[in-house]
PDB file of C-alpha atoms in Angstrom:
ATOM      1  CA  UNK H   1     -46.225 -58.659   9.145  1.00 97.00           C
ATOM      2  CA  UNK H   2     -46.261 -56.149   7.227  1.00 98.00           C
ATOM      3  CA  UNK H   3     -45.919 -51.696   7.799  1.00 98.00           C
ATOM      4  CA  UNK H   4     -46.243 -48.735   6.033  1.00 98.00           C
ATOM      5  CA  UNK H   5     -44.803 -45.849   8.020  1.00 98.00           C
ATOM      6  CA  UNK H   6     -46.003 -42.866   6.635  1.00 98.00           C
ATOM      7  CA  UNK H   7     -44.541 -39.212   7.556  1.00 98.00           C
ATOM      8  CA  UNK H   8     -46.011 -35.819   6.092  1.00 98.00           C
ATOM      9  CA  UNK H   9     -45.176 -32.291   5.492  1.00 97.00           C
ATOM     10  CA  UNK H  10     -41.936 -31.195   6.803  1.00 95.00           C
ATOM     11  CA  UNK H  11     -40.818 -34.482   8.820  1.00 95.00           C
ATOM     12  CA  UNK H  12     -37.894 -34.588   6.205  1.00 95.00           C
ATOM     13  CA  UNK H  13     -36.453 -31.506   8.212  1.00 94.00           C
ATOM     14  CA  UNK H  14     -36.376 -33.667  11.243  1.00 93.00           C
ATOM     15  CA  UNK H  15     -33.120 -32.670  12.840  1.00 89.00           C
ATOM     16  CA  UNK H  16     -32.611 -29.651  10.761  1.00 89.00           C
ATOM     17  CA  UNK H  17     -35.966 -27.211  12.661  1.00 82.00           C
ATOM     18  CA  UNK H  18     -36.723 -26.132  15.999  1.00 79.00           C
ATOM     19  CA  UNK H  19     -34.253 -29.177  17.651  1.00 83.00           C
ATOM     20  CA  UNK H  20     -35.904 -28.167  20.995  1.00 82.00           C
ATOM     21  CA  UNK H  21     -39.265 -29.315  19.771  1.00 78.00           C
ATOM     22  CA  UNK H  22     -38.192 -32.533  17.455  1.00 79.00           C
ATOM     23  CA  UNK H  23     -34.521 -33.172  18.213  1.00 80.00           C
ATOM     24  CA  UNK H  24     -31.412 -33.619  16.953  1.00 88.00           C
ATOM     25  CA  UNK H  25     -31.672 -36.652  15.263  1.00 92.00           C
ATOM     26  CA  UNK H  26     -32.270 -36.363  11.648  1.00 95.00           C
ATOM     27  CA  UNK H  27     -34.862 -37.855   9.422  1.00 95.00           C
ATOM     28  CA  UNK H  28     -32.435 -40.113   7.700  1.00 96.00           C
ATOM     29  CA  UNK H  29     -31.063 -41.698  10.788  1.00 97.00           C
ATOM     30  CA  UNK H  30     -34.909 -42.063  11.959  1.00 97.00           C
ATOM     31  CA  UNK H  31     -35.860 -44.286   9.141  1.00 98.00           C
ATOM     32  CA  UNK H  32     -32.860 -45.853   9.860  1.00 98.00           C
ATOM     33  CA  UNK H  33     -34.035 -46.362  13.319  1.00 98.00           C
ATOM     34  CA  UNK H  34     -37.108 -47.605  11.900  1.00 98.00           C
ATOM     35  CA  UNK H  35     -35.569 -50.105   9.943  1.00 98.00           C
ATOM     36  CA  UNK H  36     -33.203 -52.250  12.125  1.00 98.00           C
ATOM     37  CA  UNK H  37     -36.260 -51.789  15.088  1.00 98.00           C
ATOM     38  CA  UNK H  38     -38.325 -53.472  12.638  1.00 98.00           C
ATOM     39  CA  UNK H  39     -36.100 -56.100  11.295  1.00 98.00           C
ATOM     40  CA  UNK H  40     -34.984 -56.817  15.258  1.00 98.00           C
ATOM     41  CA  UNK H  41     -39.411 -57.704  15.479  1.00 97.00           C
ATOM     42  CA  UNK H  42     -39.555 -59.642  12.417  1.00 97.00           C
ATOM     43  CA  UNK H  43     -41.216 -56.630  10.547  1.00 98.00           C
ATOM     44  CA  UNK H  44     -41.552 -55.789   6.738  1.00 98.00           C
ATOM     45  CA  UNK H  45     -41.752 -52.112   6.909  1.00 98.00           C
ATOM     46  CA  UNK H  46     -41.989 -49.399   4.002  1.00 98.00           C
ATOM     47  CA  UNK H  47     -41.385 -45.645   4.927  1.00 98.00           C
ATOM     48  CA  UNK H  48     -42.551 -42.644   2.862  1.00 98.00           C
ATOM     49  CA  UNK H  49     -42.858 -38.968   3.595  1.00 98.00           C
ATOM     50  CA  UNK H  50     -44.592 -36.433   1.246  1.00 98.00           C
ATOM     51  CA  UNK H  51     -45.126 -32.893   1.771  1.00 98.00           C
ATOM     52  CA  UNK H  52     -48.700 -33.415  -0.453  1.00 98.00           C
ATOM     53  CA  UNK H  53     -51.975 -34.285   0.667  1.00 98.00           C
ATOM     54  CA  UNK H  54     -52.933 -36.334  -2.013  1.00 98.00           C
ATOM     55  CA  UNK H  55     -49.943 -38.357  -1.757  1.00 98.00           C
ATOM     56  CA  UNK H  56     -50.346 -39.397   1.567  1.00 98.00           C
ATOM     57  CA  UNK H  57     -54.209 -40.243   0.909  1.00 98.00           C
ATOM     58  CA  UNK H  58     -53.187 -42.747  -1.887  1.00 98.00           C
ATOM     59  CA  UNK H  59     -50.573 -44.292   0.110  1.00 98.00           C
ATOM     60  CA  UNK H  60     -52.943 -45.049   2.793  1.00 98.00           C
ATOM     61  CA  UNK H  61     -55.120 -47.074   0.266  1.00 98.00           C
ATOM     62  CA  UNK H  62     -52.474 -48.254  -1.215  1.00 98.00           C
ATOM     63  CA  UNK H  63     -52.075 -50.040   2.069  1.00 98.00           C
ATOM     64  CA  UNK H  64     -55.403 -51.390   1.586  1.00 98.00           C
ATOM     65  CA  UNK H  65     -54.897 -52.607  -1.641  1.00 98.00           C
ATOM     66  CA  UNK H  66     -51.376 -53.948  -1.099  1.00 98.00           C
ATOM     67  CA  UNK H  67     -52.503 -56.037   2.176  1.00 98.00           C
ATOM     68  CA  UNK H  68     -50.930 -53.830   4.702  1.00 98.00           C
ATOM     69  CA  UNK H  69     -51.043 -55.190   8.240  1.00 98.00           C
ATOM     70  CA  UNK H  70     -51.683 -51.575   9.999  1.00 98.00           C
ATOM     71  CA  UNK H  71     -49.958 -48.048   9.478  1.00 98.00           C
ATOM     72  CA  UNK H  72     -47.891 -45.390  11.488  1.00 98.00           C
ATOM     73  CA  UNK H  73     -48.669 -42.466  10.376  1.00 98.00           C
ATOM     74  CA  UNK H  74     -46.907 -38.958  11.289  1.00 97.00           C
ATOM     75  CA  UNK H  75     -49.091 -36.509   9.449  1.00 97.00           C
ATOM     76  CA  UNK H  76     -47.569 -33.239  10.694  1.00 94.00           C
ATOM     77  CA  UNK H  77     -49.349 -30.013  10.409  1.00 93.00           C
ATOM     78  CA  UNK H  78     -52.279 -32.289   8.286  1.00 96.00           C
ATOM     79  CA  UNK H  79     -53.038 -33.527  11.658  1.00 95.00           C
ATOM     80  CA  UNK H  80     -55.051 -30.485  12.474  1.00 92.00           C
ATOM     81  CA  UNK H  81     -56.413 -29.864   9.384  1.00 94.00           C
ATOM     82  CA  UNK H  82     -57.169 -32.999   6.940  1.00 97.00           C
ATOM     83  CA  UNK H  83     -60.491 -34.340   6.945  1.00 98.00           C
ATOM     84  CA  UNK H  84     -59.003 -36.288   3.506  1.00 98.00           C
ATOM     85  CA  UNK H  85     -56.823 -38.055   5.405  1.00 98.00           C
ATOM     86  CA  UNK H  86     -59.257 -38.647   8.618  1.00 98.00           C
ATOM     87  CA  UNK H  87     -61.189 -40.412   5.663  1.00 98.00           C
ATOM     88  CA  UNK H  88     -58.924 -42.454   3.850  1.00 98.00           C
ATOM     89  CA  UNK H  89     -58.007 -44.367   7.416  1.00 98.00           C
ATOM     90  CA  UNK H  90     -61.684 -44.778   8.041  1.00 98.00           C
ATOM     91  CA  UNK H  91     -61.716 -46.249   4.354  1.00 98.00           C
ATOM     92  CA  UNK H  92     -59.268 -48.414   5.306  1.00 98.00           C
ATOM     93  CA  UNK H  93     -60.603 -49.529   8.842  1.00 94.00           C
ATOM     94  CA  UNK H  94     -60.327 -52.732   9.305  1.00 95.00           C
ATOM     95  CA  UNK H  95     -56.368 -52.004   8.912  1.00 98.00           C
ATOM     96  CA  UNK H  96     -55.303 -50.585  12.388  1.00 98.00           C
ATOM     97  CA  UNK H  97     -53.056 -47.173  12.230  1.00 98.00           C
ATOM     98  CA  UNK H  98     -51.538 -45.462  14.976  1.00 98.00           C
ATOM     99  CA  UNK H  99     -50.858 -41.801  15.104  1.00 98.00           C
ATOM    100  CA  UNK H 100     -47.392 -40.312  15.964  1.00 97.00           C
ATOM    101  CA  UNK H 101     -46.235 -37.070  16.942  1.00 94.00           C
ATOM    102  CA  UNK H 102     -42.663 -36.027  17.987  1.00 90.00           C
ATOM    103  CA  UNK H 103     -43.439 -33.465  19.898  1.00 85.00           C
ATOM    104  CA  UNK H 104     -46.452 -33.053  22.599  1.00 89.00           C
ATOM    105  CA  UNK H 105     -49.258 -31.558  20.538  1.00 83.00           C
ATOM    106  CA  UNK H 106     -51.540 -31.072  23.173  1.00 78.00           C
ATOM    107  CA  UNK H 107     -48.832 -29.102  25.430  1.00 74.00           C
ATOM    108  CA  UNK H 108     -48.453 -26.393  22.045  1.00 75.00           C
ATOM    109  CA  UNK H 109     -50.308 -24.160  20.513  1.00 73.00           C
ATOM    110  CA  UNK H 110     -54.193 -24.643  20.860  1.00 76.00           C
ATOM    111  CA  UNK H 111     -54.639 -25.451  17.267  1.00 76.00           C
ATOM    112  CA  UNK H 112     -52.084 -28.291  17.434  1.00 75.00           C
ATOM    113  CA  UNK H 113     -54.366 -29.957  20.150  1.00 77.00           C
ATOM    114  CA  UNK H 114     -57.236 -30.820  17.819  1.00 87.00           C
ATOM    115  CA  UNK H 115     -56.543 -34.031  15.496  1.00 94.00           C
ATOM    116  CA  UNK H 116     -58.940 -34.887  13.069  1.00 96.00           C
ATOM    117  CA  UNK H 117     -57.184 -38.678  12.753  1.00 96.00           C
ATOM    118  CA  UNK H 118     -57.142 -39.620  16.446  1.00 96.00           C
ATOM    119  CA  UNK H 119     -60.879 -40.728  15.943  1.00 97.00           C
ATOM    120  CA  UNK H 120     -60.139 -43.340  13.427  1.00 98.00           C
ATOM    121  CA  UNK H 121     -56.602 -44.533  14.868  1.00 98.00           C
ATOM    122  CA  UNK H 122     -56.551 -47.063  17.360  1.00 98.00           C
ATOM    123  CA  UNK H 123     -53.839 -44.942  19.227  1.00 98.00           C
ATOM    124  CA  UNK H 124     -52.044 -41.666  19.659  1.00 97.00           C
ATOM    125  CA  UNK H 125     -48.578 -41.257  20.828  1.00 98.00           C
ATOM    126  CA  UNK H 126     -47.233 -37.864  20.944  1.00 96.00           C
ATOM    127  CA  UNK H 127     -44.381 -36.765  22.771  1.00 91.00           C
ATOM    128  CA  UNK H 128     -41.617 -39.085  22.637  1.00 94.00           C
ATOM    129  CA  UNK H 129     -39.519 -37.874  20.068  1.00 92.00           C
ATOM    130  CA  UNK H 130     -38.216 -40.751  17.343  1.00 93.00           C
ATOM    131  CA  UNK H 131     -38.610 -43.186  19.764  1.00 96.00           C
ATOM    132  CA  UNK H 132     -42.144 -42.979  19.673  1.00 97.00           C
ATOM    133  CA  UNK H 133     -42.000 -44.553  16.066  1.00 98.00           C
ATOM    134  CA  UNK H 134     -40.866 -47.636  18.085  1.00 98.00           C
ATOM    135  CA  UNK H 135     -43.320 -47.397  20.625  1.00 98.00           C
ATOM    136  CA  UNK H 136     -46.026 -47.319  17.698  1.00 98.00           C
ATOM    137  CA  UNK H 137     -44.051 -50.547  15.970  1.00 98.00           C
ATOM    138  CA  UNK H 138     -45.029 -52.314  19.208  1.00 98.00           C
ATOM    139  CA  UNK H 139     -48.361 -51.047  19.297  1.00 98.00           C
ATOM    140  CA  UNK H 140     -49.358 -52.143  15.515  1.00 98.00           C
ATOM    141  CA  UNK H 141     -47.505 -55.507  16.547  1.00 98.00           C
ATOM    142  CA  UNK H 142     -49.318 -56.165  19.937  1.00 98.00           C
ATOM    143  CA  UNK H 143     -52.496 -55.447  18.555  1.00 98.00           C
ATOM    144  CA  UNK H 144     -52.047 -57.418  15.208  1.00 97.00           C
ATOM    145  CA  UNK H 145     -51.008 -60.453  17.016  1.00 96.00           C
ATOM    146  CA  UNK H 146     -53.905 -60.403  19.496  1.00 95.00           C
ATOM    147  CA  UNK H 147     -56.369 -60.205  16.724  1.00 81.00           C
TER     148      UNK H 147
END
């Protein structure tokens, strides 16, 4: 099985902004996280982060086009404003992605609580800090496997 974990504008600063929102733990030890969660479920995964639009859009075909089980995707402040990216996962679609957030989006600001992805993902998790990047491996897996 095979993931692409995908992580947007500003998710490299994990660890380094507002710790109250995101945490402590940095970016580098999340993708480490990732990693031995992952290999621990027999996973192949591949994680990016881009601060660009455009990147992230061709990365999400890519997974199309490389034969991508499903996606995570973190897409940071995009969330709430890219109808690009809300379109390149319905390109995708049959490919499942789930949609993470660190932090509780819908317990922020009122602009944080609209998502243009959440339509086209086939779940949301939001709240649970890097461990929610786990919770979304399981997801992808469950789901894959009952397909």
């Amino acid at each position: 099985m095979k993931i692409m974990v995908i992580n947007g504008p500003n998710i490299n600063m994990i660890g380094i902004r507002e710790k109250n929102i995101y945490g402590t733990i940095s970016f580098d030890e999340i993708i480490r996280m990732i990693n031995d969660e992952a290999n621990k479920r027999g996973i192949e995964v591949k994680c990016l982060q881009s601060n660009y639009e455009g990147q992230l859009v061709t990365w999400i075909q890519d997974a199309y086009f490389e034969n991508y089980d499903g996606i995570i995707i973190n897409p940071g402040a995009y969330t709430h404003t890219s109808i690009a990216i809300a379109d390149a996962i319905k390109a995708i679609a049959p490919i499942p992605v789930v949609e993470i957030h660190l932090s509780d989006i819908d317990s922020r600001e009122e602009f944080r609580k609209i998502s243009y992805l959440t339509p086209y993902c086939i779940a949301q998790i939001k709240g649970h800090k890097h461990l929610g990047y786990i919770e979304a491996l399981d997801t992808l897996k469950e789901y894959i496997n009952q397909k």
